[in-house]
GROMACS .gro file of C-alpha atoms in nm:
model
  512
    1MET     CA    1  12.472   9.617   7.043
    2SER     CA    2  12.199   9.802   6.850
    3GLU     CA    3  12.185  10.181   6.872
    4THR     CA    4  11.805  10.165   6.853
    5PRO     CA    5  11.664  10.213   7.204
    6ALA     CA    6  11.453   9.916   7.303
    7LEU     CA    7  11.303  10.140   7.571
    8GLU     CA    8  11.322  10.517   7.599
    9LEU     CA    9  11.189  10.749   7.870
   10ARG     CA   10  11.136  11.115   7.780
   11HIS     CA   11  11.079  11.380   8.050
   12ILE     CA   12  10.902  11.142   8.289
   13SER     CA   13  10.765  11.292   8.613
   14LYS     CA   14  10.568  11.136   8.897
   15ARG     CA   15  10.425  11.297   9.210
   16PHE     CA   16  10.254  11.152   9.516
   17GLY     CA   17  10.070  11.448   9.667
   18SER     CA   18  10.336  11.709   9.747
   19VAL     CA   19  10.620  11.455   9.714
   20ILE     CA   20  10.802  11.455   9.380
   21ALA     CA   21  10.928  11.100   9.320
   22ASN     CA   22  11.062  11.163   8.967
   23HIS     CA   23  11.117  11.489   8.787
   24ASP     CA   24  11.187  11.525   8.413
   25VAL     CA   25  11.374  11.192   8.381
   26SER     CA   26  11.503  11.100   8.035
   27MET     CA   27  11.704  10.781   7.977
   28SER     CA   28  11.713  10.474   7.755
   29VAL     CA   29  11.827  10.113   7.730
   30ARG     CA   30  11.931   9.954   7.402
   31LYS     CA   31  11.882   9.608   7.259
   32GLY     CA   32  12.172   9.383   7.358
   33GLU     CA   33  12.266   9.599   7.659
   34ILE     CA   34  12.274   9.569   8.037
   35LEU     CA   35  12.193   9.904   8.203
   36SER     CA   36  12.243   9.948   8.578
   37VAL     CA   37  12.030  10.206   8.760
   38LEU     CA   38  12.195  10.351   9.071
   39GLY     CA   39  12.072  10.594   9.334
   40GLU     CA   40  12.038  10.655   9.706
   41ASN     CA   41  11.726  10.565   9.904
   42GLY     CA   42  11.442  10.785   9.787
   43SER     CA   43  11.614  10.872   9.458
   44GLY     CA   44  11.316  10.744   9.257
   45LYS     CA   45  11.463  10.422   9.111
   46THR     CA   46  11.179  10.191   9.209
   47THR     CA   47  10.908  10.442   9.117
   48LEU     CA   48  11.062  10.482   8.772
   49MET     CA   49  11.082  10.105   8.715
   50ASN     CA   50  10.725  10.061   8.841
   51MET     CA   51  10.606  10.305   8.574
   52ILE     CA   52  10.778  10.097   8.305
   53ALA     CA   53  10.622   9.780   8.453
   54GLY     CA   54  10.271   9.932   8.461
   55ILE     CA   55  10.234   9.949   8.839
   56TYR     CA   56  10.230  10.332   8.837
   57TYR     CA   57  10.130  10.571   8.560
   58PRO     CA   58  10.346  10.880   8.490
   59ASP     CA   59  10.200  11.227   8.543
   60ASP     CA   60  10.408  11.370   8.259
   61GLY     CA   61  10.636  11.243   7.982
   62GLN     CA   62  10.649  10.967   7.724
   63ILE     CA   63  10.753  10.600   7.714
   64LEU     CA   64  10.875  10.470   7.378
   65ILE     CA   65  10.929  10.106   7.278
   66ASN     CA   66  11.147  10.051   6.971
   67GLY     CA   67  11.097  10.417   6.878
   68SER     CA   68  10.717  10.424   6.906
   69GLU     CA   69  10.527  10.588   7.191
   70VAL     CA   70  10.321  10.350   7.405
   71VAL     CA   71  10.077  10.380   7.693
   72ILE     CA   72  10.137  10.141   7.986
   73ARG     CA   73   9.851  10.152   8.236
   74SER     CA   74   9.889   9.804   8.389
   75PRO     CA   75  10.132   9.510   8.417
   76LYS     CA   76   9.921   9.344   8.144
   77ASP     CA   77  10.003   9.636   7.911
   78ALA     CA   78  10.372   9.598   8.000
   79TYR     CA   79  10.364   9.227   7.909
   80GLU     CA   80  10.197   9.310   7.575
   81HIS     CA   81  10.491   9.540   7.503
   82LYS     CA   82  10.730   9.255   7.597
   83ILE     CA   83  10.840   9.411   7.928
   84GLY     CA   84  10.892   9.182   8.229
   85MET     CA   85  10.994   9.282   8.584
   86ILE     CA   86  11.152   9.041   8.833
   87HIS     CA   87  11.083   9.181   9.178
   88GLN     CA   88  11.312   9.136   9.479
   89HIS     CA   89  11.035   8.951   9.665
   90PHE     CA   90  10.916   8.660   9.457
   91LYS     CA   91  10.550   8.614   9.369
   92LEU     CA   92  10.526   8.236   9.350
   93VAL     CA   93  10.277   7.974   9.475
   94GLU     CA   94  10.482   7.748   9.702
   95VAL     CA   95  10.280   7.428   9.647
   96PHE     CA   96  10.285   7.458   9.266
   97THR     CA   97  10.560   7.327   9.039
   98ALA     CA   98  10.790   7.556   8.840
   99THR     CA   99  10.584   7.488   8.526
  100GLU     CA  100  10.253   7.560   8.699
  101ASN     CA  101  10.387   7.891   8.831
  102ILE     CA  102  10.528   7.992   8.493
  103VAL     CA  103  10.200   7.935   8.304
  104LEU     CA  104   9.979   8.065   8.587
  105GLY     CA  105   9.750   8.341   8.459
  106LEU     CA  106   9.812   8.274   8.091
  107ARG     CA  107   9.503   8.262   7.877
  108ASP     CA  108   9.516   7.988   7.620
  109LYS     CA  109   9.258   7.820   7.401
  110GLY     CA  110   9.126   7.534   7.606
  111ARG     CA  111   9.339   7.375   7.876
  112ILE     CA  112   9.710   7.451   7.903
  113ASP     CA  113   9.924   7.151   7.810
  114LEU     CA  114  10.164   7.130   8.106
  115LYS     CA  115  10.379   6.867   7.934
  116LYS     CA  116  10.431   7.093   7.633
  117ALA     CA  117  10.489   7.392   7.863
  118ALA     CA  118  10.761   7.196   8.049
  119GLU     CA  119  10.930   7.120   7.714
  120ASN     CA  120  10.925   7.492   7.626
  121ILE     CA  121  11.075   7.573   7.968
  122ARG     CA  122  11.356   7.323   7.906
  123GLU     CA  123  11.422   7.490   7.569
  124ILE     CA  124  11.449   7.834   7.730
  125SER     CA  125  11.672   7.689   8.005
  126GLY     CA  126  11.902   7.528   7.751
  127LYS     CA  127  11.924   7.843   7.541
  128TYR     CA  128  12.033   8.071   7.827
  129GLY     CA  129  12.200   7.823   8.064
  130PHE     CA  130  11.939   7.803   8.341
  131ASP     CA  131  11.946   7.502   8.571
  132ILE     CA  132  11.586   7.422   8.667
  133ASP     CA  133  11.359   7.120   8.700
  134PRO     CA  134  11.015   7.217   8.557
  135ASP     CA  135  10.842   6.955   8.775
  136LYS     CA  136  10.998   7.063   9.106
  137LYS     CA  137  10.773   7.227   9.367
  138ILE     CA  138  10.860   7.583   9.471
  139TYR     CA  139  10.883   7.498   9.842
  140GLN     CA  140  11.157   7.246   9.760
  141MET     CA  141  11.370   7.509   9.582
  142SER     CA  142  11.664   7.723   9.687
  143VAL     CA  143  11.641   8.102   9.662
  144SER     CA  144  11.836   8.105   9.334
  145GLU     CA  145  11.605   7.840   9.183
  146LYS     CA  146  11.299   8.049   9.277
  147GLN     CA  147  11.460   8.351   9.111
  148THR     CA  148  11.524   8.139   8.801
  149VAL     CA  149  11.152   8.053   8.787
  150GLU     CA  150  11.066   8.425   8.802
  151ILE     CA  151  11.307   8.506   8.517
  152ILE     CA  152  11.185   8.216   8.299
  153LYS     CA  153  10.825   8.325   8.371
  154VAL     CA  154  10.880   8.661   8.196
  155LEU     CA  155  11.086   8.501   7.915
  156TYR     CA  156  10.809   8.243   7.859
  157ARG     CA  157  10.569   8.534   7.806
  158GLY     CA  158  10.802   8.672   7.538
  159ALA     CA  159  10.975   8.954   7.728
  160ASP     CA  160  11.252   9.134   7.537
  161ILE     CA  161  11.301   9.403   7.804
  162LEU     CA  162  11.376   9.270   8.153
  163ILE     CA  163  11.394   9.469   8.478
  164LEU     CA  164  11.560   9.304   8.779
  165ASP     CA  165  11.529   9.463   9.124
  166GLU     CA  166  11.827   9.381   9.351
  167PRO     CA  167  11.871   9.036   9.190
  168THR     CA  168  12.179   8.933   9.392
  169ALA     CA  169  12.062   9.044   9.739
  170VAL     CA  170  12.017   8.689   9.869
  171LEU     CA  171  12.251   8.491   9.643
  172THR     CA  172  12.585   8.330   9.725
  173PRO     CA  173  12.889   8.445   9.521
  174GLN     CA  174  12.871   8.126   9.314
  175GLU     CA  175  12.499   8.177   9.244
  176THR     CA  176  12.567   8.541   9.155
  177GLN     CA  177  12.830   8.440   8.899
  178LYS     CA  178  12.587   8.188   8.745
  179LEU     CA  179  12.318   8.459   8.723
  180PHE     CA  180  12.562   8.703   8.560
  181ALA     CA  181  12.660   8.440   8.301
  182VAL     CA  182  12.292   8.390   8.216
  183LEU     CA  183  12.229   8.766   8.193
  184ARG     CA  184  12.527   8.807   7.959
  185ARG     CA  185  12.389   8.531   7.732
  186MET     CA  186  12.049   8.705   7.733
  187ARG     CA  187  12.220   9.034   7.643
  188ASP     CA  188  12.406   8.861   7.358
  189ASP     CA  189  12.070   8.731   7.235
  190GLY     CA  190  11.950   9.091   7.197
  191LYS     CA  191  11.757   9.134   7.522
  192ALA     CA  192  11.755   9.477   7.688
  193ILE     CA  193  11.822   9.434   8.062
  194ILE     CA  194  11.784   9.691   8.341
  195ILE     CA  195  11.925   9.609   8.687
  196ILE     CA  196  11.864   9.801   9.010
  197THR     CA  197  12.142   9.729   9.260
  198HIS     CA  198  12.336   9.886   9.549
  199LYS     CA  199  12.651   9.683   9.485
  200LEU     CA  200  12.896   9.898   9.292
  201HIS     CA  201  13.144   9.618   9.220
  202GLU     CA  202  12.863   9.424   9.050
  203VAL     CA  203  12.767   9.728   8.845
  204LEU     CA  204  13.125   9.761   8.719
  205SER     CA  205  13.163   9.390   8.639
  206LEU     CA  206  12.827   9.334   8.466
  207SER     CA  207  12.674   9.643   8.307
  208ASP     CA  208  12.750   9.822   7.980
  209ARG     CA  209  12.619  10.160   8.097
  210VAL     CA  210  12.508  10.311   8.428
  211SER     CA  211  12.229  10.564   8.486
  212VAL     CA  212  12.244  10.758   8.812
  213LEU     CA  213  11.942  10.913   8.984
  214ARG     CA  214  11.958  11.165   9.267
  215LYS     CA  215  11.655  11.311   9.447
  216GLY     CA  216  11.423  11.197   9.170
  217GLU     CA  217  11.626  11.344   8.885
  218HIS     CA  218  11.848  11.181   8.624
  219ILE     CA  219  12.204  11.301   8.691
  220ALA     CA  220  12.396  11.120   8.417
  221THR     CA  221  12.433  10.803   8.214
  222VAL     CA  222  12.793  10.688   8.171
  223VAL     CA  223  12.975  10.405   7.999
  224THR     CA  224  13.072  10.155   8.269
  225ALA     CA  225  13.425  10.100   8.133
  226GLU     CA  226  13.491  10.474   8.164
  227THR     CA  227  13.388  10.523   8.529
  228SER     CA  228  13.481  10.407   8.882
  229GLU     CA  229  13.322  10.335   9.221
  230SER     CA  230  13.425  10.674   9.360
  231ALA     CA  231  13.293  10.862   9.055
  232LEU     CA  232  12.958  10.681   9.068
  233THR     CA  233  12.929  10.741   9.442
  234GLU     CA  234  12.996  11.112   9.398
  235MET     CA  235  12.722  11.131   9.132
  236MET     CA  236  12.476  10.946   9.359
  237VAL     CA  237  12.545  11.145   9.676
  238GLY     CA  238  12.647  11.479   9.528
  239LYS     CA  239  12.974  11.491   9.720
  240LYS     CA  240  13.290  11.286   9.768
  241ILE     CA  241  13.270  11.019  10.039
  242SER     CA  242  13.517  10.760  10.157
  243LEU     CA  243  13.444  10.399  10.060
  244ASN     CA  244  13.690  10.251  10.309
  245ILE     CA  245  13.591  10.050  10.614
  246ASN     CA  246  13.865  10.119  10.867
  247ARG     CA  247  13.876   9.789  11.055
  248SER     CA  248  14.085   9.815  11.370
  249GLU     CA  249  14.270   9.524  11.529
  250PRO     CA  250  14.077   9.357  11.816
  251LYS     CA  251  14.206   9.455  12.162
  252ASN     CA  252  14.144   9.314  12.511
  253LEU     CA  253  13.939   9.025  12.377
  254THR     CA  254  13.714   8.877  12.645
  255GLU     CA  255  13.458   8.600  12.611
  256ARG     CA  256  13.123   8.772  12.653
  257LEU     CA  257  12.863   8.530  12.511
  258MET     CA  258  12.900   8.151  12.494
  259VAL     CA  259  12.630   7.971  12.297
  260LYS     CA  260  12.638   7.597  12.367
  261ASN     CA  261  12.451   7.328  12.172
  262ILE     CA  262  12.126   7.519  12.128
  263ASN     CA  263  11.835   7.360  11.941
  264CYS     CA  264  11.515   7.523  11.828
  265SER     CA  265  11.213   7.390  11.637
  266SER     CA  266  10.905   7.543  11.479
  267ARG     CA  267  10.554   7.457  11.598
  268GLU     CA  268  10.535   7.206  11.313
  269GLY     CA  269  10.848   7.033  11.445
  270VAL     CA  270  11.086   7.161  11.176
  271LYS     CA  271  11.443   7.215  11.307
  272LEU     CA  272  11.529   7.585  11.289
  273LEU     CA  273  11.857   7.566  11.487
  274ASP     CA  274  12.053   7.242  11.503
  275ASN     CA  275  12.314   7.204  11.780
  276VAL     CA  276  12.455   7.557  11.737
  277SER     CA  277  12.768   7.650  11.938
  278PHE     CA  278  12.996   7.956  11.918
  279THR     CA  279  13.155   8.232  12.127
  280ALA     CA  280  13.122   8.609  12.082
  281ARG     CA  281  13.399   8.822  12.233
  282SER     CA  282  13.402   9.182  12.349
  283GLY     CA  283  13.626   9.397  12.133
  284GLU     CA  284  13.550   9.220  11.805
  285ILE     CA  285  13.287   9.204  11.533
  286LEU     CA  286  13.160   8.852  11.467
  287GLY     CA  287  12.994   8.836  11.127
  288ILE     CA  288  12.719   8.589  11.042
  289ALA     CA  289  12.681   8.485  10.678
  290GLY     CA  290  12.424   8.253  10.525
  291ILE     CA  291  12.158   8.220  10.261
  292ALA     CA  292  11.837   8.397  10.366
  293GLY     CA  293  11.627   8.184  10.600
  294SER     CA  294  11.913   7.965  10.724
  295GLY     CA  295  11.843   8.037  11.091
  296GLN     CA  296  12.000   8.382  11.137
  297ARG     CA  297  11.683   8.538  11.273
  298GLU     CA  298  11.603   8.249  11.507
  299LEU     CA  299  11.960   8.254  11.642
  300LEU     CA  300  11.956   8.622  11.733
  301GLU     CA  301  11.603   8.608  11.872
  302SER     CA  302  11.707   8.310  12.087
  303ILE     CA  303  11.985   8.517  12.243
  304ALA     CA  304  11.744   8.808  12.297
  305GLY     CA  305  11.489   8.581  12.471
  306LEU     CA  306  11.234   8.610  12.192
  307GLN     CA  307  11.259   8.249  12.069
  308HIS     CA  308  11.190   7.935  12.271
  309LEU     CA  309  11.477   7.685  12.280
  310ASP     CA  310  11.436   7.307  12.295
  311SER     CA  311  11.778   7.260  12.459
  312GLY     CA  312  12.119   7.418  12.510
  313GLU     CA  313  12.267   7.711  12.701
  314ILE     CA  314  12.338   8.078  12.627
  315LEU     CA  315  12.594   8.188  12.885
  316TYR     CA  316  12.659   8.562  12.932
  317LEU     CA  317  12.959   8.691  13.125
  318ASP     CA  318  12.838   9.014  13.286
  319PRO     CA  319  13.117   9.278  13.263
  320LYS     CA  320  12.979   9.462  13.569
  321THR     CA  321  12.952   9.169  13.810
  322GLY     CA  322  13.188   8.917  13.649
  323LYS     CA  323  12.917   8.656  13.697
  324GLU     CA  324  12.815   8.400  13.437
  325GLU     CA  325  12.441   8.402  13.366
  326ASN     CA  326  12.233   8.163  13.155
  327LEU     CA  327  12.019   8.389  12.935
  328ARG     CA  328  11.792   8.096  12.855
  329ASP     CA  329  11.639   8.140  13.199
  330LYS     CA  330  11.578   8.515  13.156
  331THR     CA  331  11.290   8.718  13.012
  332PRO     CA  332  11.358   8.950  12.715
  333LEU     CA  333  11.333   9.251  12.950
  334GLN     CA  334  11.585   9.101  13.194
  335ILE     CA  335  11.823   9.026  12.905
  336ARG     CA  336  11.796   9.386  12.782
  337GLU     CA  337  11.857   9.521  13.131
  338MET     CA  338  12.182   9.320  13.140
  339GLY     CA  339  12.308   9.505  12.832
  340VAL     CA  340  12.228   9.261  12.550
  341ARG     CA  341  12.068   9.452  12.262
  342LEU     CA  342  11.903   9.318  11.948
  343SER     CA  343  11.881   9.564  11.658
  344PHE     CA  344  11.704   9.353  11.398
  345VAL     CA  345  11.600   9.519  11.072
  346PRO     CA  346  11.341   9.292  10.906
  347GLU     CA  347  11.118   9.381  10.611
  348ASP     CA  348  10.862   9.503  10.864
  349ARG     CA  349  11.084   9.759  11.034
  350LEU     CA  350  10.802   9.877  11.259
  351GLY     CA  351  10.760   9.527  11.398
  352MET     CA  352  11.071   9.520  11.618
  353GLY     CA  353  11.014   9.781  11.887
  354LEU     CA  354  10.919  10.100  11.705
  355VAL     CA  355  10.562  10.228  11.733
  356GLY     CA  356  10.450  10.390  11.410
  357ASN     CA  357  10.204  10.638  11.560
  358MET     CA  358  10.455  10.762  11.820
  359ASP     CA  359  10.707  11.029  11.728
  360ILE     CA  360  11.083  10.978  11.712
  361ALA     CA  361  11.150  11.121  12.060
  362ASP     CA  362  10.890  10.894  12.223
  363ASN     CA  363  11.038  10.592  12.043
  364MET     CA  364  11.376  10.678  12.196
  365MET     CA  365  11.219  10.653  12.541
  366LEU     CA  366  11.004  10.350  12.465
  367ARG     CA  367  11.239  10.074  12.582
  368SER     CA  368  11.600  10.157  12.500
  369TYR     CA  369  11.673  10.489  12.662
  370ARG     CA  370  11.898  10.443  12.964
  371ARG     CA  371  12.115  10.682  13.156
  372GLY     CA  372  12.485  10.645  13.099
  373LYS     CA  373  12.738  10.687  12.828
  374SER     CA  374  12.644  10.659  12.464
  375ILE     CA  375  12.845  10.713  12.150
  376PHE     CA  376  12.654  11.034  12.092
  377LEU     CA  377  12.656  11.226  12.422
  378GLU     CA  378  12.635  11.141  12.792
  379LYS     CA  379  12.311  11.141  12.995
  380LYS     CA  380  12.087  11.288  12.727
  381GLN     CA  381  11.712  11.324  12.756
  382PRO     CA  382  11.520  11.125  12.494
  383ARG     CA  383  11.432  11.431  12.286
  384THR     CA  384  11.792  11.550  12.273
  385LEU     CA  385  11.905  11.195  12.197
  386ALA     CA  386  11.655  11.182  11.909
  387GLU     CA  387  11.789  11.512  11.772
  388GLU     CA  388  12.144  11.379  11.793
  389ILE     CA  389  12.055  11.056  11.609
  390ILE     CA  390  11.876  11.258  11.340
  391LYS     CA  391  12.190  11.469  11.297
  392GLN     CA  392  12.447  11.186  11.318
  393LEU     CA  393  12.265  10.946  11.086
  394GLU     CA  394  12.120  11.216  10.859
  395VAL     CA  395  11.760  11.104  10.915
  396VAL     CA  396  11.535  11.286  10.667
  397THR     CA  397  11.245  11.415  10.880
  398PRO     CA  398  11.073  11.748  10.956
  399GLY     CA  399  11.169  11.703  11.323
  400VAL     CA  400  11.169  11.485  11.634
  401SER     CA  401  10.790  11.517  11.667
  402THR     CA  402  10.727  11.343  11.335
  403PRO     CA  403  10.545  11.006  11.373
  404VAL     CA  404  10.776  10.720  11.275
  405ARG     CA  405  10.517  10.581  11.031
  406ARG     CA  406  10.562  10.893  10.815
  407LEU     CA  407  10.933  10.825  10.760
  408SER     CA  408  11.066  10.630  10.462
  409GLY     CA  409  11.181  10.272  10.526
  410GLY     CA  410  11.547  10.369  10.521
  411ASN     CA  411  11.496  10.649  10.774
  412VAL     CA  412  11.293  10.422  11.006
  413GLN     CA  413  11.591  10.189  10.990
  414LYS     CA  414  11.834  10.464  11.093
  415VAL     CA  415  11.619  10.551  11.396
  416LEU     CA  416  11.605  10.185  11.501
  417VAL     CA  417  11.979  10.121  11.464
  418GLY     CA  418  12.074  10.455  11.619
  419ARG     CA  419  11.852  10.395  11.921
  420GLU     CA  420  12.003  10.053  11.993
  421ILE     CA  421  12.361  10.179  11.956
  422ALA     CA  422  12.285  10.474  12.182
  423SER     CA  423  12.171  10.245  12.465
  424SER     CA  424  12.525  10.156  12.579
  425PRO     CA  425  12.508   9.779  12.516
  426SER     CA  426  12.766   9.517  12.611
  427VAL     CA  427  12.645   9.287  12.333
  428LEU     CA  428  12.504   9.448  12.017
  429MET     CA  429  12.336   9.223  11.762
  430ALA     CA  430  12.281   9.410  11.437
  431ALA     CA  431  12.090   9.211  11.176
  432TYR     CA  432  12.083   9.361  10.827
  433PRO     CA  433  12.139   9.715  10.964
  434VAL     CA  434  12.217   9.858  10.620
  435ARG     CA  435  11.950   9.670  10.423
  436GLY     CA  436  11.812   9.915  10.170
  437LEU     CA  437  12.029  10.204  10.292
  438ASP     CA  438  12.226  10.416  10.048
  439ILE     CA  439  12.606  10.404  10.038
  440ASN     CA  440  12.665  10.712  10.252
  441SER     CA  441  12.437  10.590  10.533
  442SER     CA  442  12.575  10.235  10.512
  443TYR     CA  443  12.933  10.345  10.567
  444LEU     CA  444  12.822  10.560  10.860
  445ILE     CA  445  12.664  10.252  11.021
  446TYR     CA  446  12.987  10.051  10.963
  447LYS     CA  447  13.181  10.331  11.135
  448LEU     CA  448  12.945  10.324  11.435
  449LEU     CA  449  12.976   9.945  11.467
  450ASN     CA  450  13.355   9.976  11.461
  451GLU     CA  451  13.336  10.238  11.736
  452GLN     CA  452  13.125  10.000  11.945
  453LYS     CA  453  13.388   9.729  11.899
  454GLU     CA  454  13.663   9.969  12.006
  455ASN     CA  455  13.457  10.056  12.315
  456GLY     CA  456  13.472   9.691  12.420
  457VAL     CA  457  13.129   9.583  12.296
  458ALA     CA  458  13.078   9.232  12.155
  459VAL     CA  459  12.924   9.306  11.814
  460ILE     CA  460  12.738   9.037  11.619
  461PHE     CA  461  12.668   9.153  11.262
  462VAL     CA  462  12.437   8.965  11.026
  463GLY     CA  463  12.491   9.085  10.672
  464GLU     CA  464  12.406   9.002  10.311
  465ASP     CA  465  12.704   9.157  10.130
  466LEU     CA  466  13.005   8.923  10.160
  467ASP     CA  467  13.247   9.200  10.054
  468VAL     CA  468  13.133   9.407  10.353
  469LEU     CA  469  13.150   9.109  10.591
  470LEU     CA  470  13.510   9.043  10.482
  471GLU     CA  471  13.609   9.409  10.525
  472LEU     CA  472  13.422   9.486  10.848
  473CYS     CA  473  13.433   9.171  11.062
  474ASP     CA  474  13.713   9.001  11.256
  475ARG     CA  475  13.563   8.653  11.231
  476ILE     CA  476  13.282   8.522  11.010
  477MET     CA  477  13.051   8.241  11.116
  478VAL     CA  478  12.858   8.071  10.837
  479ILE     CA  479  12.516   7.918  10.902
  480GLY     CA  480  12.335   7.681  10.666
  481SER     CA  481  12.003   7.505  10.727
  482GLY     CA  482  12.021   7.592  11.097
  483LYS     CA  483  12.372   7.449  11.146
  484ILE     CA  484  12.708   7.623  11.183
  485THR     CA  485  12.906   7.509  10.878
  486GLY     CA  486  13.226   7.698  10.960
  487ILE     CA  487  13.393   7.990  11.141
  488VAL     CA  488  13.678   8.165  10.957
  489ASP     CA  489  13.920   8.453  11.011
  490ALA     CA  490  13.778   8.736  10.801
  491ARG     CA  491  14.122   8.877  10.724
  492GLY     CA  492  14.229   8.563  10.539
  493ALA     CA  493  13.901   8.429  10.401
  494THR     CA  494  13.767   8.465  10.045
  495LYS     CA  495  13.416   8.515   9.912
  496GLU     CA  496  13.437   8.179   9.735
  497GLU     CA  497  13.531   8.000  10.060
  498ILE     CA  498  13.236   8.155  10.243
  499GLY     CA  499  13.004   8.084   9.950
  500LEU     CA  500  13.092   7.715   9.964
  501LEU     CA  501  13.025   7.707  10.340
  502MET     CA  502  12.688   7.877  10.281
  503THR     CA  503  12.571   7.588  10.065
  504LYS     CA  504  12.694   7.313  10.300
  505THR     CA  505  12.454   7.149  10.543
  506GLU     CA  506  12.706   6.971  10.766
  507GLY     CA  507  12.943   7.135  11.013
  508GLY     CA  508  13.267   7.251  10.857
  509GLU     CA  509  13.612   7.303  11.000
  510MET     CA  510  13.620   7.568  11.271
  511TYR     CA  511  13.889   7.830  11.309
  512ALA     CA  512  13.953   8.060  11.603
   0.00000   0.00000   0.00000
């Protein structure tokens, strides 16, 4: 590894009005090094990377490439300085081939020779160990293949400094290991690689050094081999926190939701759910694992009455009446009144029941506030409930009268999850409830879900992190291409086993 910094930041600051996103940040990445950048939500990681990539321009400070100061005012400038950023959300044209996407936007003399470009792509793939067909259309690709196209795109343009934003968020364990092997080969070839991630175990297994940001400031850069998860967490949060998920044993298990042979298709006739059957029990957490877009959203929305079904039944055993009801015949409002709650956290967090222009207290009252017991306090008025959620989940806001649209994405998420949990459900469906949340907030959400389970709620948890699914859940159901490929006991399953089920398309062996 060279001691010469490939990229160096000196005293970088960035403000958006009165908000200070970064303050006096100095850090560097060397040639032949993988640097992880860690920090809580709002710590300034993305803003800092966007300044390197030319999306933002710093208010103060210097950026140096190979020891020389440079000015980066646009992504084009970043490319000219051999900097390439692979964003979490891919920017690809679905109907184009890999080759067409990779050369898109390049200015060449005359017409671009696609055949020659494909040969160059194969050379890059062979050098670093990528597995990609240059002639394959994007819409035919898996998530990992699309990510590969994005990485090759910046390498094709000559990037020596690569920035990857949450690169493993939607990958299976096997795909993650393949990506890590490629990144290590790129590092050995002298590339400087920066990775933004929330997954501490990945940081420790992949990176050479770790830089920690807190509240927009650079706290420290440490050698990965000389640190630990607890030490990194303390640097990120500023205090010691427990990284243990205390999973209790299921008690008084009762069948609460029986999904039987449900089928669902898109308007174009594409099968979204294919003969899905399973049972969710009160007093347990049923995890759902799967590659993004495998049918998780459609499944939960079907149960909540938001998705039309072609066939099948969703039977709900009402704990109050003891009666069995078919939710397929109910409206979303009727389903909610029965105690079935959907807390779905999509990319558009304001799209699932929060009104941006209304304040936090009014959003409590909007559709979820009900009299009765909650995990916070009993029979609270919406305003008091809002104050309690702000306190319990550490929502960063001036007060309960703040419009939801003025909160950061992570804080909007806390309000949404807290509101659904506070509504005394009998079935709680939490989809990606910790997506984008920092470690401290994530573990608080895990604790609240465990408390719901212990209160006799049937919890269905859709997650992206397999380590968390294995630690938090009692059973894990794997969905692939709209089919259930297996249900396993979380206490005895492995990440590799679940990863294999995630890539299957036929039903696997079921376990109780």
